[in-house]
Coordinates of C-alpha atoms and ligand atoms in Angstrom, one line a residue:
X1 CA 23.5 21.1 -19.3
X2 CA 21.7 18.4 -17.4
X3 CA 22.2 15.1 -18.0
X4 CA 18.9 12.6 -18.8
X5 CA 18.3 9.9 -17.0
X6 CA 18.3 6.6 -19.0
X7 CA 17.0 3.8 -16.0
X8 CA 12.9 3.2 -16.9
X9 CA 10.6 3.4 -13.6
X10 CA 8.4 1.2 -14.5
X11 CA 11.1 -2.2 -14.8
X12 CA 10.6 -4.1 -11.4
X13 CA 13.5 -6.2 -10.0
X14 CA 14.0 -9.9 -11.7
X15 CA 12.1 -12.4 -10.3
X16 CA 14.2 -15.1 -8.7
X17 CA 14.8 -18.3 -10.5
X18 CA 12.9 -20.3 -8.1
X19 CA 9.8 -18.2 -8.9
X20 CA 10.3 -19.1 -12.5
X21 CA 10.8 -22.7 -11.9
X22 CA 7.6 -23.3 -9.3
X23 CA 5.5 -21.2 -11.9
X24 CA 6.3 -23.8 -14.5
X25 CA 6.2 -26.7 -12.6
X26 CA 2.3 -25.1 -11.8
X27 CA 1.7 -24.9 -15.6
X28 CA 2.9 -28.3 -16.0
X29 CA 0.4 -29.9 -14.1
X30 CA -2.1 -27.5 -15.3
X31 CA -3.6 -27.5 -11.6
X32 CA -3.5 -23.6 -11.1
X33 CA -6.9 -23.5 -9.4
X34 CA -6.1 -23.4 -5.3
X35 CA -8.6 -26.1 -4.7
X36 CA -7.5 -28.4 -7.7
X37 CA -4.4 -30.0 -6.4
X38 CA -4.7 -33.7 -5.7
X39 CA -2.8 -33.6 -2.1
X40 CA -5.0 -30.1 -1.1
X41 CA -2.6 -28.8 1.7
X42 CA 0.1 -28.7 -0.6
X43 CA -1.2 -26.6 -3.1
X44 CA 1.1 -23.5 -3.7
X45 CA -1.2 -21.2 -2.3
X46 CA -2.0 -22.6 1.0
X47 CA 1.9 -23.3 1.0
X48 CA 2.3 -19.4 0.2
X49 CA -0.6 -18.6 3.5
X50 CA 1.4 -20.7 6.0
X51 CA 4.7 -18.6 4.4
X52 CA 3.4 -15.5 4.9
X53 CA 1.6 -16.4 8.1
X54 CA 5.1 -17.1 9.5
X55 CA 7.2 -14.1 8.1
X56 CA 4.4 -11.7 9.3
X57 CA 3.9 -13.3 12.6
X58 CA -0.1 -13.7 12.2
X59 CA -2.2 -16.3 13.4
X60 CA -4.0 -16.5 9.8
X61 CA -3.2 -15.6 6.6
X62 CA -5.9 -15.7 3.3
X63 CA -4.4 -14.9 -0.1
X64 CA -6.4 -13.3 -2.7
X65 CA -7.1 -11.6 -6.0
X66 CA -5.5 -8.2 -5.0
X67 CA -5.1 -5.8 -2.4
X68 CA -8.5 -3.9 -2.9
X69 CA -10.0 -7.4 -2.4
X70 CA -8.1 -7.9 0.4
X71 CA -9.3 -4.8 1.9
X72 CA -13.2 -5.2 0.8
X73 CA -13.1 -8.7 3.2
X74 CA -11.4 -7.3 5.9
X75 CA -14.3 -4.3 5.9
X76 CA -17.0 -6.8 5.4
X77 CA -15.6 -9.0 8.0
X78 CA -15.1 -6.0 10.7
X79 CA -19.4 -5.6 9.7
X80 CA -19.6 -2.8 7.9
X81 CA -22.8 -2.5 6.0
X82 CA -24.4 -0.5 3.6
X83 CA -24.5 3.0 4.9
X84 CA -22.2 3.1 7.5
X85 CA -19.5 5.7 8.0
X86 CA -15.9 4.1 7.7
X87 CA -12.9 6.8 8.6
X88 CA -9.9 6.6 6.5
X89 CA -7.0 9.0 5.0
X90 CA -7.9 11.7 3.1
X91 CA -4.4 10.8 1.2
X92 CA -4.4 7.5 -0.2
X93 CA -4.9 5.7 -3.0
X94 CA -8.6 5.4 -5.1
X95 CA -8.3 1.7 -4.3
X96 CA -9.0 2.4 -0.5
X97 CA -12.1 4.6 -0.8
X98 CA -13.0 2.1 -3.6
X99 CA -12.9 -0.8 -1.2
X100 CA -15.2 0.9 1.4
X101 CA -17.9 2.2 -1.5
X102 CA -18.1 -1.5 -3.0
X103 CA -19.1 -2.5 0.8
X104 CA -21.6 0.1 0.5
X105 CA -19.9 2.1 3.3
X106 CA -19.4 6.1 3.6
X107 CA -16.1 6.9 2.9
X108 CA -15.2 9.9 5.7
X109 CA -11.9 11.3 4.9
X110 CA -9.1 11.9 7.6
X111 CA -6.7 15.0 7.2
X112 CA -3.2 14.8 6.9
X113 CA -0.6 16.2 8.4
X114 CA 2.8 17.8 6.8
X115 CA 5.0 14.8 7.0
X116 CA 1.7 12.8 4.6
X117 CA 0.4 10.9 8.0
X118 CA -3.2 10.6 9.6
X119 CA -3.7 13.8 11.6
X120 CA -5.1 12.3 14.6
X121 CA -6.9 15.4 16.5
X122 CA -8.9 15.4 13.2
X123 CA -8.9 11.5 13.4
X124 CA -10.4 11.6 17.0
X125 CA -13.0 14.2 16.2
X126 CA -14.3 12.9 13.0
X127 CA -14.8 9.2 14.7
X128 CA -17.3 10.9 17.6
X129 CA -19.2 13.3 14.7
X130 CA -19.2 10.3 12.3
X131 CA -20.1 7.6 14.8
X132 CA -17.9 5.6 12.6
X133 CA -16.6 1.6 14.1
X134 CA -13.6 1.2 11.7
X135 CA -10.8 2.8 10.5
X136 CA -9.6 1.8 7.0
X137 CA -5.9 3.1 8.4
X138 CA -3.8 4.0 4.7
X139 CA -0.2 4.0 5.3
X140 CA -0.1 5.5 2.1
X141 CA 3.6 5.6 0.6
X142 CA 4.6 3.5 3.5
X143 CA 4.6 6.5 6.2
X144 CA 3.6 5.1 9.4
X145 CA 2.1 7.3 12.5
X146 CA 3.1 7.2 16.1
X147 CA 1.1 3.7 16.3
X148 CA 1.0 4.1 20.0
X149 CA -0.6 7.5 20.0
X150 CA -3.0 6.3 17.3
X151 CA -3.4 3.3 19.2
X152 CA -4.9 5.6 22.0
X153 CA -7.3 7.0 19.7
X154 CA -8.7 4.3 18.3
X155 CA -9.1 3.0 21.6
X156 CA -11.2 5.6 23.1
X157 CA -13.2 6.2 19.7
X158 CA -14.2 2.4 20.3
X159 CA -12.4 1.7 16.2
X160 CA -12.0 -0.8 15.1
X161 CA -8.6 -0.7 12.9
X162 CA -7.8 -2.3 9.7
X163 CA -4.3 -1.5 8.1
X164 CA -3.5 -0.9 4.5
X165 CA -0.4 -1.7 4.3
X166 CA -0.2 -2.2 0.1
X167 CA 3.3 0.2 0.8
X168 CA 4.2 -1.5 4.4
X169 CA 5.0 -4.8 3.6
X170 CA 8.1 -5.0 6.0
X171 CA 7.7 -1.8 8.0
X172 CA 8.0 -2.1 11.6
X173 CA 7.1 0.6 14.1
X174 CA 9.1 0.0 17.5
X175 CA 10.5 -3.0 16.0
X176 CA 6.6 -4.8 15.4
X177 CA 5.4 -5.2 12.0
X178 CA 3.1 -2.5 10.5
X179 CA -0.4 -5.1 9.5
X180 CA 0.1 -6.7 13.2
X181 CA -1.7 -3.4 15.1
X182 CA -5.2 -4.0 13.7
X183 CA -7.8 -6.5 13.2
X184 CA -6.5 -7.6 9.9
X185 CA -3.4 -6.4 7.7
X186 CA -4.6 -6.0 3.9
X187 CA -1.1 -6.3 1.4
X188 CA -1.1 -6.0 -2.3
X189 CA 1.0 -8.0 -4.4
X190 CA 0.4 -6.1 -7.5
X191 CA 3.8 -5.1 -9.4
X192 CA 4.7 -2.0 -8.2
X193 CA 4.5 -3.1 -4.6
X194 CA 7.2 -5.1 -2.3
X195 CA 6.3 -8.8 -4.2
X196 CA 5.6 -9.4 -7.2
X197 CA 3.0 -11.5 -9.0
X198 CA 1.1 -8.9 -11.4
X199 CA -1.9 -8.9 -9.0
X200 CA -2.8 -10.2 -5.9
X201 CA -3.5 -9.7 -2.4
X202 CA -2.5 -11.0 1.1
X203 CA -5.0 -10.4 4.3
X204 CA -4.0 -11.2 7.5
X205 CA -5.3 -11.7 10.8
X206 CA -5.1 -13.1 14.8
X207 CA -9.2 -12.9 15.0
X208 CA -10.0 -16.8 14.2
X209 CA -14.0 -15.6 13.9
X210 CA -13.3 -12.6 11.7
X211 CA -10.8 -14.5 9.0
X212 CA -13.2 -17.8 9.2
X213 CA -15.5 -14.8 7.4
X214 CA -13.2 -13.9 5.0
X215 CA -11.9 -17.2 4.2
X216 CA -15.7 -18.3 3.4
X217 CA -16.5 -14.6 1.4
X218 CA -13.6 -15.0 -0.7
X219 CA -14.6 -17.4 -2.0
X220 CA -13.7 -21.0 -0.5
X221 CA -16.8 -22.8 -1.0
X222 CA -16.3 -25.9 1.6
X223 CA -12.8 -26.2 0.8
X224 CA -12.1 -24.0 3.8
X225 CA -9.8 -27.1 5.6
X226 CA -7.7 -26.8 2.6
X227 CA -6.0 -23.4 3.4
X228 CA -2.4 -22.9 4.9
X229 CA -3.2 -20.4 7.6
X230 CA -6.8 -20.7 8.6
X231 CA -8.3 -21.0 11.6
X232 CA -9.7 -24.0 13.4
X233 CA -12.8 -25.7 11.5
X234 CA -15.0 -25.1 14.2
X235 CA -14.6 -20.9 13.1
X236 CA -16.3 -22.3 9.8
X237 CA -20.2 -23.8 11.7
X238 CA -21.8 -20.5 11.6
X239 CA -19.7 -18.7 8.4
X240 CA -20.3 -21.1 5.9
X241 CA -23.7 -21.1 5.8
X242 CA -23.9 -16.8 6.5
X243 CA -21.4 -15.1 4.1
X244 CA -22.0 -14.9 0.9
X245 CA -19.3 -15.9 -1.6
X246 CA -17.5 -13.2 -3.0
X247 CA -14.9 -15.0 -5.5
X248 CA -11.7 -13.3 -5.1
X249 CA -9.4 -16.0 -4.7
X250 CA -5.7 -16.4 -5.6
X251 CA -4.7 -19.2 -8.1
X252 CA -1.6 -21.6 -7.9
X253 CA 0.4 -20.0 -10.5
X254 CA 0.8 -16.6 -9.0
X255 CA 1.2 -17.9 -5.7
X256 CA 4.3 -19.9 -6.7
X257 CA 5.6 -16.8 -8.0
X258 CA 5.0 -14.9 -4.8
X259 CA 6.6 -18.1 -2.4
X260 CA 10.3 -17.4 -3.3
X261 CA 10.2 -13.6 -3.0
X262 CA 9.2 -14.2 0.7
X263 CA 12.6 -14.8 1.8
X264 CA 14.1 -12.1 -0.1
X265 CA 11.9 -9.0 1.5
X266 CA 14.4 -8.3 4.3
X267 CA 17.2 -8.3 1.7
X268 CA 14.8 -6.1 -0.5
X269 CA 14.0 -3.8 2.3
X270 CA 17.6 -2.8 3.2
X271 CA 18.1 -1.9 -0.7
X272 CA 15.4 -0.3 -0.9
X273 CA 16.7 2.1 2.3
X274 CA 19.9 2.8 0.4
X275 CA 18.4 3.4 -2.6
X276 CA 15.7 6.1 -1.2
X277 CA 18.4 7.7 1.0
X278 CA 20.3 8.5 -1.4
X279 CA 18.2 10.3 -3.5
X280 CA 16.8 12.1 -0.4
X281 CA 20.2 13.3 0.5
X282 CA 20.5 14.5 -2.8
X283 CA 17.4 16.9 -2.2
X284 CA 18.7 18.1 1.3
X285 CA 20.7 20.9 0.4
X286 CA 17.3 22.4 -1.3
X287 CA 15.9 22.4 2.7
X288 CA 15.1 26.1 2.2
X289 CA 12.1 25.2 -0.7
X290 CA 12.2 21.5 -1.3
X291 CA 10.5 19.5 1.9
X292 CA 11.0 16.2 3.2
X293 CA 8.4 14.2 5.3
X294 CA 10.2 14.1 8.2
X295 CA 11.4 10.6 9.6
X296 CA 9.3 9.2 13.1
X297 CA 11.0 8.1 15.8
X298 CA 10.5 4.2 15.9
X299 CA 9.7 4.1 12.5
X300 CA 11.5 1.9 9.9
X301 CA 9.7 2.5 6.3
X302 CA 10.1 1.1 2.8
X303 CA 11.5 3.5 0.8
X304 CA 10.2 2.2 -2.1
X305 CA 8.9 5.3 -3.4
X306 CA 9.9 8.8 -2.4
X307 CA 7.7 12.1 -2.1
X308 CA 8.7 15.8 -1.6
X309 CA 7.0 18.8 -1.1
X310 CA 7.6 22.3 -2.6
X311 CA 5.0 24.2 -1.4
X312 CA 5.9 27.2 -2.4
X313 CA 4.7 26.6 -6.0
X314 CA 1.8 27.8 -7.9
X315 CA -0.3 24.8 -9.4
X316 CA 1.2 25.8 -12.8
X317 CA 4.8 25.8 -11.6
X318 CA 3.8 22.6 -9.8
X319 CA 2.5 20.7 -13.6
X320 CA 5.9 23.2 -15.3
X321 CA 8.1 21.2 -13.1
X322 CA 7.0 18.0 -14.0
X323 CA 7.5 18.6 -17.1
X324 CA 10.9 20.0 -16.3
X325 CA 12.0 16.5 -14.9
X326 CA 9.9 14.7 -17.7
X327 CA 12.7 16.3 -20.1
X328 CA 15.1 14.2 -18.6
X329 CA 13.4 11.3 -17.9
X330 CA 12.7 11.6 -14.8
X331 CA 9.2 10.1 -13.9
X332 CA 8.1 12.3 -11.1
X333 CA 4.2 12.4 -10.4
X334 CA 2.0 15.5 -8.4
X335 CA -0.9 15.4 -6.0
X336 CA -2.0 18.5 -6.7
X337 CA -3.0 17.8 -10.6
X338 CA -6.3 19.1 -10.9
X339 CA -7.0 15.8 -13.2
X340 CA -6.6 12.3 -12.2
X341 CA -3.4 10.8 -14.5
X342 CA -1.9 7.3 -14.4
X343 CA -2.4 6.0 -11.1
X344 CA -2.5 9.2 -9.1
X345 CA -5.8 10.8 -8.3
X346 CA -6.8 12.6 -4.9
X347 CA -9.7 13.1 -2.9
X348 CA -11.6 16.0 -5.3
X349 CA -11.4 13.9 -8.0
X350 CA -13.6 10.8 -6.5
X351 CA -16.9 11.7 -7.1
X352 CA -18.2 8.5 -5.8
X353 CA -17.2 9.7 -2.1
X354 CA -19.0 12.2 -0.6
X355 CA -17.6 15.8 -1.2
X356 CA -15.5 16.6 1.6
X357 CA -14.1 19.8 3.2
X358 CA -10.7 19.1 3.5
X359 CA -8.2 22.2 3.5
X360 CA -4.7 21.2 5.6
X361 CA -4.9 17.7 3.5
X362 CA -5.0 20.2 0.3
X363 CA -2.8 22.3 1.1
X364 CA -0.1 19.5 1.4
X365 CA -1.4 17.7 -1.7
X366 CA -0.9 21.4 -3.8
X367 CA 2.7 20.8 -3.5
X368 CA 3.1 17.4 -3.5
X369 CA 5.3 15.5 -5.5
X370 CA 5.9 11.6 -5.8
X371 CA 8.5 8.9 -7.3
X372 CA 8.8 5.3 -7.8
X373 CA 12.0 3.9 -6.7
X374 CA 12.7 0.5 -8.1
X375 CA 15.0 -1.8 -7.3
X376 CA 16.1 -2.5 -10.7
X377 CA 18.7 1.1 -10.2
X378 CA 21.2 0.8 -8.7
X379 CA 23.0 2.9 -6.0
X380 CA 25.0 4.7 -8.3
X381 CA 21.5 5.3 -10.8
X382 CA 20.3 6.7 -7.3
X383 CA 23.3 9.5 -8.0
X384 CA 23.5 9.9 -11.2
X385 CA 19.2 10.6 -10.5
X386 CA 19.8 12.5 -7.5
X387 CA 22.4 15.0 -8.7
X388 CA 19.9 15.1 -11.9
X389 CA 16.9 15.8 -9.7
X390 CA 18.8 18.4 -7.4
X391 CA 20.0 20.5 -10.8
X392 CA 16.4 20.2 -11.9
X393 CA 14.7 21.4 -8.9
X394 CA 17.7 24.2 -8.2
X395 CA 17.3 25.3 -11.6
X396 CA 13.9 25.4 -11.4
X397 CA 13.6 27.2 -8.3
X398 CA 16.1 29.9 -8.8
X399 CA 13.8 30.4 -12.0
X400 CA 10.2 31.2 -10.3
X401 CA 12.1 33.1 -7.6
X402 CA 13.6 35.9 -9.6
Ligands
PLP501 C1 -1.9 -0.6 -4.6 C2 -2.6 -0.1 -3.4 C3 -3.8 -0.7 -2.9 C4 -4.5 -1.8 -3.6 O1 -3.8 -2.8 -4.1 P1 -4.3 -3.6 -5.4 O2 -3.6 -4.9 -5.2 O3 -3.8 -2.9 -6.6 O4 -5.8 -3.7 -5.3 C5 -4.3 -0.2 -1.7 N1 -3.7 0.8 -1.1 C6 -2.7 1.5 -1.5 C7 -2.1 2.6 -0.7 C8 -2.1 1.0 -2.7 O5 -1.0 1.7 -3.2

């Protein structure tokens, strides 16, 4: 019989010490607003902006509320307006098509390809029949394209990019940081992403004009000098008195949670490898029905989650499996659900985005499957879950074959 597995999905790694010593230091002084410190440039978030500035290798660097924020600033900084047509991935997450709807912008949904990336042909044709400027670019479960082919598209559409890189943080393609390709990276430092401060968001940019904009929309009032990362105050004549304030600032405390965990991403990102290549391996031997996405050359990804397909499947075997795994404990979620559960929804079920013909991006998400891998397990949980996951899926399998 099968074993269960006993690790929970949902407990994120510890924070380190130093996170739980600047967060009470913050408390102490009761100063948690960024603006309130007495000595303004060393307040914890402008500290954590020039931080993440540096490991990133941007010119500028805004924190903010979350990710979706982050994202929202970046569209309205790029000018998109009510009404206008923004491409993005058909597979993503509701956050992204949220962030272009609270702009006011038409959400036009990209295919995707079998290995969960941005099918480009698609991507080229939809930005001349859309007439779309930007590119809300997902790198949804931190699968990065061929950035030099998509590079070339973008290019000759005359996009505008911004990356999404909520699953990224830390991905390099051809050795430069995914975030670092477009006109602003957006990061999320909700829980369940690479850092860790409950919520919060990270936008970064090289375009002084374009993150003067943000700066001022999220919220700065005049206290734009007071920022770690910002650009020259001369950016600031024209934006503060033409962009609205949009409050989605990030306070002191969670910013002094954030600062420590900088230094340990690299560290984070190796484990994280081990720890998702494992449990891959684990699925090889099941190549004949169980698909991988398929690694791209000059890629390095996260592998803080992992995603198979099986695509042979019915829709009902699909929702029997996962309740195969759920019998052990294994938290495994589907794309294909006809109901949007937890945090995992798809295109169909976002009524609030045009209805969109989308076939090849359905026909991957019918078979789709998804798991959190956090780096509270260890390599040897990775096993123990692997060889649990391969007897499942074998199991299973065998079952709807015969
Ligand atoms: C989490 C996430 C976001 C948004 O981040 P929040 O901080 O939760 O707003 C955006 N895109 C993707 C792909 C995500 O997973």
């Amino acid at each position: 019989m099968t074993a269960r597995f006993t690790r929970s999905f949902t407990k994120q790694a510890e924070l380190p010490l130093e996170a739980l010593v600047a967060a009470q230091n913050v408390l102490r002084s009761a100063a948690l607003h960024r603006y309130q410190t007495p000595s303004p440039q060393a307040s914890e978030t402008a500290l954590l902006e020039a931080d993440f500035a540096d490991w990133q290798g941007a010119q500028y660097c805004l924190a903010v509320a979350s990710g979706g924020q982050a994202m929202q600033l970046a569209l309205r900084a790029c000018g998109v307006q009510s009404g206008d047509a923004v491409l993005t991935n058909a597979f993503t997450l509701a956050p992204v098509p949220g962030a272009i709807r609270a702009t006011g912008g038409m959400p036009v949904l990209v295919e995707t390809t079998a290995d969960l990336l941005i099918d480009l042909d698609d991507l080229a044709q939809k930005a001349m029949a859309s007439g779309a400027r930007v590119l809300l670019l997902s790198h949804m479960r931190g699968h990065l394209p061929d950035m030099d082919a998509l590079l070339r598209v973008a290019d000759h559409a005359n996009l505008t990019i911004i990356e999404d890189c909520a699953h990224t943080m830390g991905a390099t393609w051809n050795g430069r940081k995914s975030g670092s390709f477009g006109a602003f990276g957006c990061f999320s430092t909700q829980s369940y992403k690479h850092m860790n401060s409950g919520e919060g968001g990270l936008l970064t940019s090289d375009d002084p004009q374009a993150m003067a904009q943000a700066i001022i929309m999220s919220g700065s009032y005049m206290n734009y000098d007071r920022h770690g990362a910002a650009p020259a105050l001369s950016y600031f004549e024209d934006a503060r008195y033409d962009c609205p304030n949009m409050s989605a600032r990030m306070d002191n405390l969670r910013a002094a949670v954030l600062r420590p965990q900088i230094p340990l991403l690299d560290r984070s990102i190796e484990d994280w490898k081990t720890r998702h290549d494992t449990l891959a391996a684990a699925l090889v031997p099941l190549a004949d029905a169980v698909v991988l996405p398929a690694p791209i050359n000059g890629a390095i990804r996260v592998g803080s989650s992992l995603q198979f397909r099986v695509p042979a499947l019915t829709a009902e075997e699909c929702a029997q499996l996962v309740l195969r795994f759920a019998d052990h404990c294994v938290e495994v979620k589907w794309f294909g659900c006809d109901e949007p559960k937890g945090f995992t929804s798809q295109h169909r079920h976002w009524r609030y985005v045009q209805a969109q013909s989308l076939p090849r991006t359905d026909e991957i998400l019918r078979g789709l499957f998804d798991m959190r891998v956090p780096l509270s397990f260890s390599v040897q949980d990775c096993r123990d879950l692997g060889a649990i996951m391969h007897a499942i899926l074998s199991t299973f399998i065998k079952g709807v074959s015969s």
